[in-house]
Short mmCIF file of C-alpha atoms in Angstrom, two decimals:
data_model
loop_
_atom_site.label_atom_id
_atom_site.label_comp_id
_atom_site.label_asym_id
_atom_site.label_seq_id
_atom_site.Cartn_x
_atom_site.Cartn_y
_atom_site.Cartn_z
CA UNK A 1 -150.93 59.29 -6.08
CA UNK A 2 -151.80 57.46 -9.29
CA UNK A 3 -149.89 58.73 -12.32
CA UNK A 4 -151.93 59.00 -15.49
CA UNK A 5 -149.92 58.97 -18.73
CA UNK A 6 -150.37 61.99 -20.95
CA UNK A 7 -152.37 61.08 -24.02
CA UNK A 8 -150.48 61.71 -27.23
CA UNK A 9 -152.25 63.28 -30.22
CA UNK A 10 -153.22 60.67 -32.81
CA UNK A 11 -151.76 61.34 -36.26
CA UNK A 12 -152.71 60.20 -39.74
CA UNK A 13 -149.83 60.17 -42.21
CA UNK A 14 -150.40 59.87 -45.96
CA UNK A 15 -147.25 59.02 -47.91
CA UNK A 16 -144.56 56.60 -46.80
CA UNK A 17 -141.58 57.30 -48.98
CA UNK A 18 -138.18 57.62 -47.35
CA UNK A 19 -139.11 60.88 -45.62
CA UNK A 20 -142.65 59.79 -44.75
CA UNK A 21 -141.40 56.55 -43.21
CA UNK A 22 -138.87 58.48 -41.12
CA UNK A 23 -141.64 60.79 -39.87
CA UNK A 24 -143.82 57.79 -39.06
CA UNK A 25 -141.14 56.06 -37.00
CA UNK A 26 -140.45 59.26 -35.04
CA UNK A 27 -144.12 59.58 -34.03
CA UNK A 28 -144.34 55.90 -33.18
CA UNK A 29 -141.20 56.10 -31.03
CA UNK A 30 -142.74 59.03 -29.15
CA UNK A 31 -145.91 57.07 -28.43
CA UNK A 32 -148.33 58.80 -30.81
CA UNK A 33 -151.15 56.60 -32.14
CA UNK A 34 -150.43 56.56 -35.87
CA UNK A 35 -152.60 55.66 -38.84
CA UNK A 36 -150.75 55.34 -42.14
CA UNK A 37 -151.61 54.90 -45.79
CA UNK A 38 -149.48 54.56 -48.88
CA UNK A 39 -150.17 53.66 -52.48
CA UNK A 40 -147.68 50.82 -52.09
CA UNK A 41 -149.28 48.73 -49.31
CA UNK A 42 -146.00 46.99 -48.41
CA UNK A 43 -144.64 50.18 -46.90
CA UNK A 44 -147.70 50.56 -44.69
CA UNK A 45 -147.44 46.90 -43.72
CA UNK A 46 -143.86 47.39 -42.57
CA UNK A 47 -144.93 50.21 -40.27
CA UNK A 48 -147.94 48.23 -39.05
CA UNK A 49 -145.45 45.68 -37.77
CA UNK A 50 -143.91 48.50 -35.72
CA UNK A 51 -147.19 49.61 -34.18
CA UNK A 52 -148.94 51.77 -36.76
CA UNK A 53 -152.46 51.13 -38.00
CA UNK A 54 -152.47 50.60 -41.76
CA UNK A 55 -155.61 52.00 -43.39
CA UNK A 56 -157.08 50.34 -46.44
CA UNK A 57 -157.65 53.65 -48.23
CA UNK A 58 -156.72 57.31 -47.97
CA UNK A 59 -160.33 58.13 -47.06
CA UNK A 60 -160.23 55.60 -44.22
CA UNK A 61 -156.96 57.07 -42.96
CA UNK A 62 -158.35 60.62 -43.04
CA UNK A 63 -161.48 59.54 -41.18
CA UNK A 64 -159.39 57.99 -38.40
CA UNK A 65 -157.95 61.20 -36.91
CA UNK A 66 -158.30 64.96 -36.88
CA UNK A 67 -154.61 65.68 -37.60
CA UNK A 68 -153.70 64.68 -41.15
CA UNK A 69 -150.10 64.99 -42.34
CA UNK A 70 -149.32 64.74 -46.04
CA UNK A 71 -145.86 63.79 -47.30
CA UNK A 72 -146.46 62.91 -50.93
CA UNK A 73 -144.53 63.15 -54.18
CA UNK A 74 -146.04 66.37 -55.50
CA UNK A 75 -149.16 68.53 -55.54
CA UNK A 76 -150.82 66.38 -58.19
CA UNK A 77 -150.46 63.43 -55.83
CA UNK A 78 -152.21 65.41 -53.10
CA UNK A 79 -155.14 66.06 -55.44
CA UNK A 80 -155.36 62.40 -56.41
CA UNK A 81 -155.04 61.04 -52.87
CA UNK A 82 -157.61 63.40 -51.33
CA UNK A 83 -160.11 63.33 -54.22
CA UNK A 84 -163.57 62.61 -52.86
CA UNK A 85 -162.34 62.48 -49.26
CA UNK A 86 -164.39 64.20 -46.56
CA UNK A 87 -162.07 66.76 -44.97
CA UNK A 88 -164.66 68.52 -42.81
CA UNK A 89 -163.18 69.46 -39.46
CA UNK A 90 -159.77 68.07 -40.31
CA UNK A 91 -156.40 69.76 -39.68
CA UNK A 92 -154.26 69.33 -42.79
CA UNK A 93 -150.49 69.71 -42.54
CA UNK A 94 -148.95 69.44 -46.00
CA UNK A 95 -145.22 68.64 -46.01
CA UNK A 96 -145.22 67.94 -49.74
CA UNK A 97 -142.55 70.03 -51.46
CA UNK A 98 -144.07 72.76 -53.62
CA UNK A 99 -144.18 76.44 -54.52
CA UNK A 100 -145.58 79.37 -52.52
CA UNK A 101 -148.39 79.79 -55.05
CA UNK A 102 -149.27 76.12 -54.75
CA UNK A 103 -149.40 76.39 -50.94
CA UNK A 104 -151.70 79.43 -51.06
CA UNK A 105 -154.02 77.68 -53.50
CA UNK A 106 -154.01 74.54 -51.35
CA UNK A 107 -154.91 76.57 -48.26
CA UNK A 108 -157.95 77.98 -50.06
CA UNK A 109 -158.80 74.52 -51.40
CA UNK A 110 -158.74 73.14 -47.85
CA UNK A 111 -160.86 75.99 -46.49
CA UNK A 112 -163.53 75.36 -49.13
CA UNK A 113 -163.69 71.76 -47.94
CA UNK A 114 -164.11 72.65 -44.29
CA UNK A 115 -160.51 71.91 -43.26
CA UNK A 116 -157.83 73.98 -41.56
CA UNK A 117 -154.42 74.13 -43.22
CA UNK A 118 -150.72 74.44 -42.50
CA UNK A 119 -148.02 74.22 -45.12
CA UNK A 120 -144.57 72.90 -44.29
CA UNK A 121 -141.10 72.97 -45.78
CA UNK A 122 -138.76 70.29 -44.44
CA UNK A 123 -135.19 71.47 -43.87
CA UNK A 124 -133.76 68.02 -43.20
CA UNK A 125 -132.93 64.73 -44.86
CA UNK A 126 -134.50 61.48 -43.59
CA UNK A 127 -131.57 60.43 -41.32
CA UNK A 128 -132.03 63.72 -39.40
CA UNK A 129 -135.68 63.00 -38.58
CA UNK A 130 -136.25 62.01 -34.96
CA UNK A 131 -132.69 63.00 -34.05
CA UNK A 132 -132.87 66.39 -32.27
CA UNK A 133 -129.11 66.87 -32.18
CA UNK A 134 -128.98 66.62 -35.99
CA UNK A 135 -130.50 70.10 -36.22
CA UNK A 136 -133.24 69.40 -38.75
CA UNK A 137 -136.40 71.49 -38.67
CA UNK A 138 -139.55 72.28 -40.62
CA UNK A 139 -140.85 75.67 -41.69
CA UNK A 140 -144.59 76.07 -41.08
CA UNK A 141 -146.96 78.74 -42.37
CA UNK A 142 -150.69 79.27 -42.33
CA UNK A 143 -153.01 79.42 -39.33
CA UNK A 144 -151.05 80.33 -36.21
CA UNK A 145 -153.79 78.88 -34.01
CA UNK A 146 -153.51 75.58 -35.84
CA UNK A 147 -149.72 75.62 -35.50
CA UNK A 148 -149.91 76.29 -31.77
CA UNK A 149 -152.50 73.55 -31.33
CA UNK A 150 -150.21 70.92 -32.83
CA UNK A 151 -146.80 72.41 -32.06
CA UNK A 152 -145.73 69.66 -29.65
CA UNK A 153 -146.78 66.88 -32.00
CA UNK A 154 -145.15 68.51 -35.02
CA UNK A 155 -141.94 69.02 -33.03
CA UNK A 156 -141.49 65.27 -32.48
CA UNK A 157 -139.84 64.44 -35.85
CA UNK A 158 -137.91 67.72 -36.19
CA UNK A 159 -137.75 71.26 -34.86
CA UNK A 160 -140.48 73.73 -35.82
CA UNK A 161 -140.09 77.26 -37.17
CA UNK A 162 -143.30 79.22 -37.78
CA UNK A 163 -142.83 81.90 -40.46
CA UNK A 164 -146.25 83.54 -40.85
CA UNK A 165 -149.96 83.41 -41.56
CA UNK A 166 -149.39 83.50 -45.32
CA UNK A 167 -149.57 79.83 -46.29
CA UNK A 168 -146.95 80.36 -48.99
CA UNK A 169 -144.20 81.52 -46.63
CA UNK A 170 -142.99 78.06 -45.58
CA UNK A 171 -142.38 77.04 -49.19
CA UNK A 172 -140.79 80.42 -49.91
CA UNK A 173 -138.37 80.09 -47.00
CA UNK A 174 -137.64 76.50 -48.01
CA UNK A 175 -136.81 77.39 -51.61
CA UNK A 176 -134.85 80.50 -50.58
CA UNK A 177 -132.54 78.51 -48.33
CA UNK A 178 -132.18 75.66 -50.80
CA UNK A 179 -131.44 78.13 -53.61
CA UNK A 180 -128.61 79.57 -51.52
CA UNK A 181 -127.39 76.04 -50.87
CA UNK A 182 -127.23 75.26 -54.58
CA UNK A 183 -125.39 78.53 -55.17
CA UNK A 184 -122.84 77.42 -52.59
CA UNK A 185 -122.57 73.99 -54.23
CA UNK A 186 -122.03 75.72 -57.58
CA UNK A 187 -119.15 77.74 -56.15
CA UNK A 188 -117.66 74.64 -54.57
CA UNK A 189 -117.97 72.76 -57.87
CA UNK A 190 -116.06 75.54 -59.65
CA UNK A 191 -113.37 75.53 -56.96
CA UNK A 192 -112.82 71.78 -57.25
CA UNK A 193 -112.83 72.02 -61.06
CA UNK A 194 -109.98 74.53 -60.91
CA UNK A 195 -107.69 72.03 -59.17
CA UNK A 196 -109.04 68.91 -60.90
CA UNK A 197 -106.08 68.48 -63.29
CA UNK A 198 -103.41 69.57 -60.85
CA UNK A 199 -101.39 67.57 -58.36
CA UNK A 200 -103.60 68.80 -55.53
CA UNK A 201 -105.53 66.38 -53.38
CA UNK A 202 -109.21 67.46 -53.26
CA UNK A 203 -109.27 66.25 -49.66
CA UNK A 204 -106.68 68.89 -48.79
CA UNK A 205 -108.76 71.66 -50.36
CA UNK A 206 -112.01 70.56 -48.73
CA UNK A 207 -111.31 71.77 -45.16
CA UNK A 208 -109.93 75.05 -46.47
CA UNK A 209 -113.03 75.53 -48.59
CA UNK A 210 -115.40 74.62 -45.75
CA UNK A 211 -113.70 77.00 -43.33
CA UNK A 212 -113.74 79.81 -45.89
CA UNK A 213 -117.45 79.40 -46.60
CA UNK A 214 -118.19 79.42 -42.87
CA UNK A 215 -116.13 82.59 -42.46
CA UNK A 216 -118.01 84.30 -45.30
CA UNK A 217 -121.50 83.21 -44.23
CA UNK A 218 -122.07 86.03 -41.68
CA UNK A 219 -122.00 88.51 -44.58
CA UNK A 220 -125.68 87.70 -45.11
CA UNK A 221 -126.48 89.72 -41.97
CA UNK A 222 -124.87 92.81 -43.47
CA UNK A 223 -126.80 92.24 -46.69
CA UNK A 224 -130.06 92.01 -44.73
CA UNK A 225 -129.35 95.26 -42.89
CA UNK A 226 -128.49 97.03 -46.14
CA UNK A 227 -131.74 95.84 -47.72
CA UNK A 228 -133.68 96.99 -44.67
CA UNK A 229 -132.07 100.44 -44.59
CA UNK A 230 -131.76 100.96 -48.33
CA UNK A 231 -128.14 102.09 -47.81
CA UNK A 232 -125.99 99.66 -49.78
CA UNK A 233 -122.79 101.44 -48.72
CA UNK A 234 -123.39 100.62 -45.04
CA UNK A 235 -120.49 98.63 -43.57
CA UNK A 236 -118.89 97.95 -46.95
CA UNK A 237 -115.60 96.08 -46.78
CA UNK A 238 -114.97 95.43 -50.48
CA UNK A 239 -116.75 97.96 -52.72
CA UNK A 240 -118.43 96.87 -55.93
CA UNK A 241 -115.93 98.71 -58.19
CA UNK A 242 -113.02 96.86 -56.63
CA UNK A 243 -114.73 93.49 -56.90
CA UNK A 244 -115.70 94.03 -60.54
CA UNK A 245 -112.10 95.00 -61.32
CA UNK A 246 -110.98 91.64 -59.98
CA UNK A 247 -113.36 89.46 -61.98
CA UNK A 248 -111.10 89.13 -65.08
CA UNK A 249 -108.59 87.27 -62.91
CA UNK A 250 -111.18 84.63 -62.04
CA UNK A 251 -112.22 84.24 -65.67
CA UNK A 252 -108.62 84.07 -66.92
CA UNK A 253 -107.72 81.49 -64.30
CA UNK A 254 -110.68 79.37 -65.34
CA UNK A 255 -109.61 79.59 -68.99
CA UNK A 256 -106.03 78.66 -68.14
CA UNK A 257 -107.19 75.67 -66.11
CA UNK A 258 -109.53 74.51 -68.86
CA UNK A 259 -112.59 75.15 -66.70
CA UNK A 260 -115.89 76.50 -68.03
CA UNK A 261 -116.81 79.87 -66.48
CA UNK A 262 -120.54 79.19 -66.85
CA UNK A 263 -121.16 79.07 -63.10
CA UNK A 264 -119.43 82.42 -62.46
CA UNK A 265 -120.17 84.44 -65.60
CA UNK A 266 -123.87 85.20 -64.91
CA UNK A 267 -123.11 86.63 -61.48
CA UNK A 268 -120.16 88.66 -62.77
CA UNK A 269 -122.41 90.05 -65.53
CA UNK A 270 -124.91 91.23 -62.89
CA UNK A 271 -122.10 92.86 -60.93
CA UNK A 272 -120.99 94.78 -64.03
CA UNK A 273 -124.56 95.88 -64.75
CA UNK A 274 -125.01 97.16 -61.21
CA UNK A 275 -121.73 99.04 -61.36
CA UNK A 276 -122.81 100.70 -64.59
CA UNK A 277 -126.01 102.02 -63.03
CA UNK A 278 -125.18 102.22 -59.34
CA UNK A 279 -122.58 103.46 -56.92
CA UNK A 280 -119.04 102.17 -57.15
CA UNK A 281 -118.82 102.41 -53.35
CA UNK A 282 -121.76 100.12 -52.62
CA UNK A 283 -121.73 96.43 -51.69
CA UNK A 284 -122.91 93.51 -53.81
CA UNK A 285 -126.42 93.97 -52.43
CA UNK A 286 -127.60 95.91 -55.48
CA UNK A 287 -127.45 92.71 -57.52
CA UNK A 288 -130.54 91.61 -55.62
CA UNK A 289 -132.50 94.53 -57.07
CA UNK A 290 -131.49 93.45 -60.56
CA UNK A 291 -132.77 89.94 -59.91
CA UNK A 292 -136.01 91.12 -58.28
CA UNK A 293 -137.15 93.41 -61.09
#
């Protein structure tokens, strides 16, 4: 019996920065016909040498295929690149980093121009693209039908996680996770600052710190359940009153070590506010309500 190769979905990719180039090479490696365009032609030329078709303009690239992936600098760049381009019948997948409000506005903008729209938030760095074992993935939100239609193609560079019909949800999930990441980095920065002037090798603290953060991470599940139930005393291990009572020790230690408390003080202030108006027996979850007001 004659075997017929499965035809791979053609893709147009606009934007060939470090991330865009990594996406392009993943699709090329998987055998997808790829049309590329970039404001700096040299980057498109490099990919053309690897099998991509380099379009002379963004409009030409868009006209080449139905699936259009955007990986540009910012939302202004998207406006500039797609200005005057016929998007009728096209499937736009925007991986440009932005806000939830921007994604919702872009979805409406696409609809008015006869295009379907998915927004994406990339949870990976370029070296993770095209490497399944690296664990990178992309949040997608918008039309579920559109996501399902292109799921296999979108899964080539990185895993896919669909988070809802609201086009803003991918960006919201992206920023939520990255905000938590920066909070973790802030805590780690404070920890290293505390030992900076001591005869303690940072390399000896690093594994202890990493293991501790991993051990504490599952607490987010308890927080989620408390938010869902509204009972902030559910499963409490260290009540708010006890934790607030311990904060002067952290601030005094920072002062003694010559370390600014500016990364800790705002959170401790929220803890004190919640204690003043909430239950001393509850968890730290009430701080979220102070932030979300």
